[in-house]
PDB file of C-alpha atoms in Angstrom:
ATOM      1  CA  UNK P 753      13.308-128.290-157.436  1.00 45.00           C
ATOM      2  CA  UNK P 754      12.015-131.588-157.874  1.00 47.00           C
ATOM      3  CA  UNK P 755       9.605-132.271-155.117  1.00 46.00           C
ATOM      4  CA  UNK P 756      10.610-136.173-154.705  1.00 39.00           C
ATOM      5  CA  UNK P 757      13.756-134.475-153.374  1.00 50.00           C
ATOM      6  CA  UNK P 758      12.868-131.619-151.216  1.00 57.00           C
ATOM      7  CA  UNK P 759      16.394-131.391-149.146  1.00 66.00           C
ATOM      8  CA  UNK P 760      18.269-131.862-152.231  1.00 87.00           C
ATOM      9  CA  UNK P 761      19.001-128.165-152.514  1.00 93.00           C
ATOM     10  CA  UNK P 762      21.187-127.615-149.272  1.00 93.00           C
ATOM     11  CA  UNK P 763      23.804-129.649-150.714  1.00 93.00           C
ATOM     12  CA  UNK P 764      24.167-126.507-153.395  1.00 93.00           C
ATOM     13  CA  UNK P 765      25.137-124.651-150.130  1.00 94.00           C
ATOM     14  CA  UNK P 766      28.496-125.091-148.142  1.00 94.00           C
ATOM     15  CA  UNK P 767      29.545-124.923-144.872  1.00 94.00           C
ATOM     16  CA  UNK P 768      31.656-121.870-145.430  1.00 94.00           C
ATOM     17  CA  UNK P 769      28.404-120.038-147.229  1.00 94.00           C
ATOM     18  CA  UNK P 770      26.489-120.801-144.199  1.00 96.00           C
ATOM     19  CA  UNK P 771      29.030-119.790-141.702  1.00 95.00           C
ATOM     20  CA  UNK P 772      29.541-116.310-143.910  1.00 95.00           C
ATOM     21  CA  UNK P 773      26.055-115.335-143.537  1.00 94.00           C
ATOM     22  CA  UNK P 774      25.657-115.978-139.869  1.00 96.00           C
ATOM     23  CA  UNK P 775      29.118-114.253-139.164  1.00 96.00           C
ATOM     24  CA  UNK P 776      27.831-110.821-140.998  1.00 94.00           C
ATOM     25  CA  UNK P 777      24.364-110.722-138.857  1.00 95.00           C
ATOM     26  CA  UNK P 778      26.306-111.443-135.779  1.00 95.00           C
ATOM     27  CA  UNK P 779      28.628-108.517-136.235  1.00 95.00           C
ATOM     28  CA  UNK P 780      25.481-106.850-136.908  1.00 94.00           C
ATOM     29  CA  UNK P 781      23.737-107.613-133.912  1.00 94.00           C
ATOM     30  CA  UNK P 782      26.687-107.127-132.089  1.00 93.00           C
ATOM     31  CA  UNK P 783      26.841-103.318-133.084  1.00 92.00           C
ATOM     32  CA  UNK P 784      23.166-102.748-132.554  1.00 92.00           C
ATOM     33  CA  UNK P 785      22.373-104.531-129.477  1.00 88.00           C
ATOM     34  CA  UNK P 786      25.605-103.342-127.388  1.00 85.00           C
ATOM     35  CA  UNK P 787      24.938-106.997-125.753  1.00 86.00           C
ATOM     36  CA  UNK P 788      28.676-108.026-123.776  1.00 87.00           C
ATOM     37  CA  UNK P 789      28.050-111.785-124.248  1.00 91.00           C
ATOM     38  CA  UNK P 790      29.248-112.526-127.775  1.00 93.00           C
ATOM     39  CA  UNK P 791      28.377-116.033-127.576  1.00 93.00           C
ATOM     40  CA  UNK P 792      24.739-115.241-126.856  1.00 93.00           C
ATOM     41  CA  UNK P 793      24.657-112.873-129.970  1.00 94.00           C
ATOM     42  CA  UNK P 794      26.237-115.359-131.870  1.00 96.00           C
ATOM     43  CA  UNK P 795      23.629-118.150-130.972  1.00 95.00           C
ATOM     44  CA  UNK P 796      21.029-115.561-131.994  1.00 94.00           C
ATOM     45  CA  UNK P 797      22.446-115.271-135.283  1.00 96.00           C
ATOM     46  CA  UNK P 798      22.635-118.630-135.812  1.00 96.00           C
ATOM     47  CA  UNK P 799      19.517-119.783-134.452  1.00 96.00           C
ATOM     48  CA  UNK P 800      17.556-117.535-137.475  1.00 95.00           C
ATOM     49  CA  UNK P 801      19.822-118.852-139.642  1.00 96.00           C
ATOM     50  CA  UNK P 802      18.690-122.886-138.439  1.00 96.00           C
ATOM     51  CA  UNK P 803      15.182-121.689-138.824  1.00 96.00           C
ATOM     52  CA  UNK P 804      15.555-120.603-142.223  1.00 95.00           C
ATOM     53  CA  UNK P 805      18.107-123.377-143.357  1.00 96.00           C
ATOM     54  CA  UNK P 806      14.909-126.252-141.701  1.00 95.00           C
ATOM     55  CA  UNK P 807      11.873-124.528-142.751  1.00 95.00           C
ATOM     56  CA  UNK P 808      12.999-123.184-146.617  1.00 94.00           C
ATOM     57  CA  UNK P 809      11.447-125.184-149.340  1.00 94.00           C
ATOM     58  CA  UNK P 810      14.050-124.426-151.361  1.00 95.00           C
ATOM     59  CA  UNK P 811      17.709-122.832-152.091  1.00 95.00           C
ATOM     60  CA  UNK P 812      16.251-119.088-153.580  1.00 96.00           C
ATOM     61  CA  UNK P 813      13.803-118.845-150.534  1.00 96.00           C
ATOM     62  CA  UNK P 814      16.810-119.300-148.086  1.00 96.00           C
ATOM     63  CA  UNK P 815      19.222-117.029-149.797  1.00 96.00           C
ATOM     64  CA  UNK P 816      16.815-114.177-149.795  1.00 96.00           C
ATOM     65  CA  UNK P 817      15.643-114.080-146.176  1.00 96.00           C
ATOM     66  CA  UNK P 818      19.192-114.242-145.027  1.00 94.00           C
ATOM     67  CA  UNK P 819      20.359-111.337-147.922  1.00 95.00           C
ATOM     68  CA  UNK P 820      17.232-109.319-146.569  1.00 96.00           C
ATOM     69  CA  UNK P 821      17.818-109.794-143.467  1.00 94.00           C
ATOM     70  CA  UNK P 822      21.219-108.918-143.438  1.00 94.00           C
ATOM     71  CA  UNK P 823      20.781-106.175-145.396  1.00 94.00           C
ATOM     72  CA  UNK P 824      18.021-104.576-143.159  1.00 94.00           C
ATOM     73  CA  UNK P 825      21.053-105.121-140.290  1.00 94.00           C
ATOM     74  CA  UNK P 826      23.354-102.461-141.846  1.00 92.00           C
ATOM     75  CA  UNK P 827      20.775-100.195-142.859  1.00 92.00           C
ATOM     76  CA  UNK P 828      19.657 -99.831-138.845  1.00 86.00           C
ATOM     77  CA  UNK P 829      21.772 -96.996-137.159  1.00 79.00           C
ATOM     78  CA  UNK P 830      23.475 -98.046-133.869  1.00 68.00           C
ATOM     79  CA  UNK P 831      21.533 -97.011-130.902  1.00 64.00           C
ATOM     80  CA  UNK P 832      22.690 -94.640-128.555  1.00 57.00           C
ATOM     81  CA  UNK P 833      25.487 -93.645-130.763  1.00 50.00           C
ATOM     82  CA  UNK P 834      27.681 -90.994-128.440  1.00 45.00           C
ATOM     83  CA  UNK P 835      28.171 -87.555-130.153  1.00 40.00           C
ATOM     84  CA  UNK P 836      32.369 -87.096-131.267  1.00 41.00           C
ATOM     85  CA  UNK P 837      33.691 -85.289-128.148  1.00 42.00           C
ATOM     86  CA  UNK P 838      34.395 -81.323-128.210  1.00 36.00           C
ATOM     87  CA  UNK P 839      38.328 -80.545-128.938  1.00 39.00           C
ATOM     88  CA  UNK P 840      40.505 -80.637-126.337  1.00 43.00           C
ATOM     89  CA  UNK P 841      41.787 -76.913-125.072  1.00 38.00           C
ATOM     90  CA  UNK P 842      45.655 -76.276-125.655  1.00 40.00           C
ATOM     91  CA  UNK P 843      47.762 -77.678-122.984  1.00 44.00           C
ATOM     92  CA  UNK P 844      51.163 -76.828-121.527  1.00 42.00           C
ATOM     93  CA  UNK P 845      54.076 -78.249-123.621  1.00 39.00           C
ATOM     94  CA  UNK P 846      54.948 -79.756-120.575  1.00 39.00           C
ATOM     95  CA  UNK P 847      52.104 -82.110-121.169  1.00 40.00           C
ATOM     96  CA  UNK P 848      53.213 -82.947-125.219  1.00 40.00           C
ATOM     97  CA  UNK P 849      55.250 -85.733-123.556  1.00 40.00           C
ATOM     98  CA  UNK P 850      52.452 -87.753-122.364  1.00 40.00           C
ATOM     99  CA  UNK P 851      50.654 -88.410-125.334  1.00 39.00           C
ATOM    100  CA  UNK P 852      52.616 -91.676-127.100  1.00 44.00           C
ATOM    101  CA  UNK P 853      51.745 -93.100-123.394  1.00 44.00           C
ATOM    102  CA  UNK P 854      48.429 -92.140-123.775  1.00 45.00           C
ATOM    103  CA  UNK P 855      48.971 -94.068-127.367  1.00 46.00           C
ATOM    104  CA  UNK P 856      49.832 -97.204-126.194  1.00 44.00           C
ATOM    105  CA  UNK P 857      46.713 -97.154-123.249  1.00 44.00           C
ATOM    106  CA  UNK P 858      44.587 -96.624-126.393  1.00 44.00           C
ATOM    107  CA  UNK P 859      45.618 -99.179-128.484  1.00 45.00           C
ATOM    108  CA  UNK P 860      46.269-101.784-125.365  1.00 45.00           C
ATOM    109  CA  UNK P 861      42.423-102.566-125.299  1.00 45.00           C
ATOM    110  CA  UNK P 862      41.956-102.524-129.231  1.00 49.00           C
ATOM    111  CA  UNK P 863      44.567-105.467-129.115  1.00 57.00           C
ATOM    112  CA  UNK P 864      42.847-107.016-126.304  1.00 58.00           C
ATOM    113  CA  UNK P 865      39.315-106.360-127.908  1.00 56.00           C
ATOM    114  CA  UNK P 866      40.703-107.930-131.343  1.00 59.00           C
ATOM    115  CA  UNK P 867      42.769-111.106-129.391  1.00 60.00           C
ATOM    116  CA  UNK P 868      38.967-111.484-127.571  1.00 62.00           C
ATOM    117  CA  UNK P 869      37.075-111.163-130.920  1.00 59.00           C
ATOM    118  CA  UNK P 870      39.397-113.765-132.339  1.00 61.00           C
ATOM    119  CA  UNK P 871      38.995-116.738-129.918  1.00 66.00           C
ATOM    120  CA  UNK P 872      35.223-115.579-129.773  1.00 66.00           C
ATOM    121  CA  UNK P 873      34.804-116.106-133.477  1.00 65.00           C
ATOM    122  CA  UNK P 874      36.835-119.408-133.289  1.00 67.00           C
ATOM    123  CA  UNK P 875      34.785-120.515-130.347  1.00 67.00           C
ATOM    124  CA  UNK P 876      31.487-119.675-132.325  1.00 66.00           C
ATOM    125  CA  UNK P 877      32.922-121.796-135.350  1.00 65.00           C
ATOM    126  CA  UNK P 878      33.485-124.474-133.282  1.00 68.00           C
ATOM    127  CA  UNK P 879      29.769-124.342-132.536  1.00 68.00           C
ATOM    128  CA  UNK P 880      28.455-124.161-135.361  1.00 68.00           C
ATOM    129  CA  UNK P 881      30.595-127.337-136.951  1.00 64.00           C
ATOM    130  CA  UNK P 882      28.919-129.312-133.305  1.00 68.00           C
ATOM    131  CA  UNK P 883      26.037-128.124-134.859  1.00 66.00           C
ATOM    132  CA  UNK P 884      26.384-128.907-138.457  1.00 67.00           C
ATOM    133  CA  UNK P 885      27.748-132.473-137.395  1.00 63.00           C
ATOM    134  CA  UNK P 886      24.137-133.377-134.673  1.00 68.00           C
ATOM    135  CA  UNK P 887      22.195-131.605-137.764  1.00 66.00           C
ATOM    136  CA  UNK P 888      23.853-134.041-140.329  1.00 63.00           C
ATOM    137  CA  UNK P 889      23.287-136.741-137.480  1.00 63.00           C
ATOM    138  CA  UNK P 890      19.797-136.112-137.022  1.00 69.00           C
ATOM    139  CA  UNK P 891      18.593-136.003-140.922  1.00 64.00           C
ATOM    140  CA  UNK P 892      21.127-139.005-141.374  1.00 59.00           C
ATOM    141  CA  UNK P 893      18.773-140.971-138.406  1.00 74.00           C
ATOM    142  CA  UNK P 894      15.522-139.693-140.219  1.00 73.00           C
ATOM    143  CA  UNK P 895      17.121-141.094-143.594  1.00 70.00           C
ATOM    144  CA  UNK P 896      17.923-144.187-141.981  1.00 72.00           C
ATOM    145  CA  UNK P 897      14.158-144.680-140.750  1.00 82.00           C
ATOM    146  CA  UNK P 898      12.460-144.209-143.639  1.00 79.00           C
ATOM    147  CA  UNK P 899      15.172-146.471-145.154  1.00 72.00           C
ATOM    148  CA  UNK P 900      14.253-149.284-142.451  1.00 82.00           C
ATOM    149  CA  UNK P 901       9.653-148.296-142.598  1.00 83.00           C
ATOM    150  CA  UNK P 902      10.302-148.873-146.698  1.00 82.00           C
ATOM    151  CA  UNK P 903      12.200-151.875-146.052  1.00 80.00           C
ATOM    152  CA  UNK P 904       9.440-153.052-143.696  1.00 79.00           C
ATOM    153  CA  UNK P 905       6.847-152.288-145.632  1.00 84.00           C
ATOM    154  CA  UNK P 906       8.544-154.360-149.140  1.00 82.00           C
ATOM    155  CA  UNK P 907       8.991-157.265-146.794  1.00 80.00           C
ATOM    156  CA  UNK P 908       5.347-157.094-145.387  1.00 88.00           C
ATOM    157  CA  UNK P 909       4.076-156.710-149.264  1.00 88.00           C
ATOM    158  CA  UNK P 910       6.281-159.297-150.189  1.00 88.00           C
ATOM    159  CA  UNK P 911       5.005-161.476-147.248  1.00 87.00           C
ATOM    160  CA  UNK P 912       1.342-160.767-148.271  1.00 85.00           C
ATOM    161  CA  UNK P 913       1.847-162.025-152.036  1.00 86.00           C
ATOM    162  CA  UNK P 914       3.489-164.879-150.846  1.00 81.00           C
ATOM    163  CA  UNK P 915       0.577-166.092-148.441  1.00 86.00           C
ATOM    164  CA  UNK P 916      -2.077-164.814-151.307  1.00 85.00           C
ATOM    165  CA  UNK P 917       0.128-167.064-153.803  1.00 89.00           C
ATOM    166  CA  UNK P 918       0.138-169.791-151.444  1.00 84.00           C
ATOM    167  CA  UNK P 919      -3.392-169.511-150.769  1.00 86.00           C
ATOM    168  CA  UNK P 920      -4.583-169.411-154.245  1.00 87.00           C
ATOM    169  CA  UNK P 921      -2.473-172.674-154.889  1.00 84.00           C
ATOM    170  CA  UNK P 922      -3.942-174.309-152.067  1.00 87.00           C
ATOM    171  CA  UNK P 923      -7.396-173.756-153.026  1.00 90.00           C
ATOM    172  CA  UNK P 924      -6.569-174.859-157.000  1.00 88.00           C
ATOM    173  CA  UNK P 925      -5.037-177.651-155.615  1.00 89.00           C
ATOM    174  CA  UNK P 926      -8.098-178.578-153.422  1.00 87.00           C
ATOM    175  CA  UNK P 927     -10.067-177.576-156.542  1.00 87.00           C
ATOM    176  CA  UNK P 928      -8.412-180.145-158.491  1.00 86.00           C
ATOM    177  CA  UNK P 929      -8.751-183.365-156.002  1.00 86.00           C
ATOM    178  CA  UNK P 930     -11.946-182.846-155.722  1.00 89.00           C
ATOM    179  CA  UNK P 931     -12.609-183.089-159.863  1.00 87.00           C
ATOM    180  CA  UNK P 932     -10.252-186.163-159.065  1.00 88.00           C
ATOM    181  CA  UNK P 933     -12.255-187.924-156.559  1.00 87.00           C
ATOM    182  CA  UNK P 934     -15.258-187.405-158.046  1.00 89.00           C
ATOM    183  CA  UNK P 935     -13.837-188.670-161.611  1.00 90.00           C
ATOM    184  CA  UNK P 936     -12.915-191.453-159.791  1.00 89.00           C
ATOM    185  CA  UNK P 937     -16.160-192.237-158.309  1.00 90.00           C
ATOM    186  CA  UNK P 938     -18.063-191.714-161.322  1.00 89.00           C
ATOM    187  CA  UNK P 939     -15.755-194.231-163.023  1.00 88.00           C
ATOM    188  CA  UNK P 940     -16.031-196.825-160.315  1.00 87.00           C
ATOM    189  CA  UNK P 941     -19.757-196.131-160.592  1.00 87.00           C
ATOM    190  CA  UNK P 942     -19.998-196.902-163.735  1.00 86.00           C
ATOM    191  CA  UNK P 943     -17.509-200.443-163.767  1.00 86.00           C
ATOM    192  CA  UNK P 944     -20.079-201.498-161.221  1.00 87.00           C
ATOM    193  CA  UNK P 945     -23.149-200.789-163.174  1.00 88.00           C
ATOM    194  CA  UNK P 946     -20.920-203.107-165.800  1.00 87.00           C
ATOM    195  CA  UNK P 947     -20.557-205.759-163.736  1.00 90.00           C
ATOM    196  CA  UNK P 948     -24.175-205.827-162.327  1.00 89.00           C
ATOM    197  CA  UNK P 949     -25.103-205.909-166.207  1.00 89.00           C
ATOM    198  CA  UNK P 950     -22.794-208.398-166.946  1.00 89.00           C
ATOM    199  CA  UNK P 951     -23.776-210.569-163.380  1.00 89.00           C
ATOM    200  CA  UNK P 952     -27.435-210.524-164.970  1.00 89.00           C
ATOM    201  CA  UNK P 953     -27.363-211.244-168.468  1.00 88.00           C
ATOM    202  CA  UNK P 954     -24.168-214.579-167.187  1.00 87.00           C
ATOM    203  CA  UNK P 955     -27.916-215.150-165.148  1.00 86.00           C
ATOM    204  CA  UNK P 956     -30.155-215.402-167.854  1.00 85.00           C
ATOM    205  CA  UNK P 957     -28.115-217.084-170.257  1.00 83.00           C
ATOM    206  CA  UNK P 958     -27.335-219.587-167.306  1.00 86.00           C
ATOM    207  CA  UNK P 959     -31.187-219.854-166.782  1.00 84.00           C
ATOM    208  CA  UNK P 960     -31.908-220.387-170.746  1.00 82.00           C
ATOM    209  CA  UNK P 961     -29.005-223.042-170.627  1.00 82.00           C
ATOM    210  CA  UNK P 962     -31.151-224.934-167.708  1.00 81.00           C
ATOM    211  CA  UNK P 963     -34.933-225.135-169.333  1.00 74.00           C
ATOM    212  CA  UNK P 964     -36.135-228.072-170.984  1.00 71.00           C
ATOM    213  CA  UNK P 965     -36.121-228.195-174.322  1.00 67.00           C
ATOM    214  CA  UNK P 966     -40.174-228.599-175.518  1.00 59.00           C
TER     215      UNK P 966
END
């Protein structure tokens, strides 16, 4: 990936992707840690999935952590995993009747378990989006603030090479009266040195004019 763009990879990975991965750790951690609060299991799962998706450098990095890590999941047996009970011994026939009732007891908390599973997994969904969305929010904020510091920062430079334009022009335009004034008092210098010469020869011819003629 091109290192000018460092977050440019997570847009190769959806929502759904994301949500996929998290969803087969949880049921993972769900089996192996026996833990009764699904929504703390789920949080779990998709806290190591926030770490990874915030600290990867890139897409491949992610993808494998979360495959390994998924895959060492299923490869752990469940803990205290109950040995199948023995057979039942034969019972009377009078007891044959009972066992579509004991049926329906069975399957009454599988429904319930499913129905439970169900709003769990739709509640955890609905967490994750509220934490897509602030996610989005945040790095949309950070965007915005290095937008505004490189804004600043063009308007200070800016600002500087106007004041050193302005600066230089003021000091060629001080340069330049000062050739002026002093062009103009070498030239008034010089129209008085021609009319003190001319003042002294209008003398002398003045004085030749006056003297007697021998």
């Amino acid at each position: 990936m091109n290192a000018a763009a460092p977050a440019g990879w997570r847009l190769e990975v959806t929502e759904d992707m994301r949500k996929g991965k998290i969803t087969e750790m949880y049921i993972e951690l769900l089996r192996l840690s026996g833990e009764n609060d699904r929504q703390k299991v789920w949080q779990s799962a998709a806290k190591f999935e926030l770490t990874l998706w915030t600290q990867s450098v890139d897409k491949a990095t992610y993808w494998t952590k979360l495959e390994k890590k998924v895959a060492a999941l299923k490869k752990n047996p469940q803990p205290g995993t109950v040995a199948p009970p023995l057979p039942a011994a034969p019972q009377q026939v009078s007891s044959a009747p009972s066992i579509p009732h004991q049926q329906q007891h069975q399957q009454a908390p599988s429904i319930q378990t499913q129905a439970q599973y169900s709003s769990q997994m739709g509640a955890n969904s609905m967490q994750f989006n509220q934490a897509m969305l602030m996610q989005q929010a945040e790095m949309l904020k950070k965007q915005q603030e290095q937008h505004q510091l490189a804004a600043l920062n063009h308007a200070r430079q800016q600002q500087a090479q106007a004041q050193a334009q302005a600066q230089a022009a003021a000091q060629a335009k001080a340069a330049a009266d000062k050739q002026q004034l002093q062009e103009q008092q070498r030239l008034h210098a010089l129209n008085l040195a021609r009319q003190q010469q001319q003042q002294q020869l209008a003398t002398a011819r003045a004085a030749a004019a006056a003297a007697p003629v021998s």
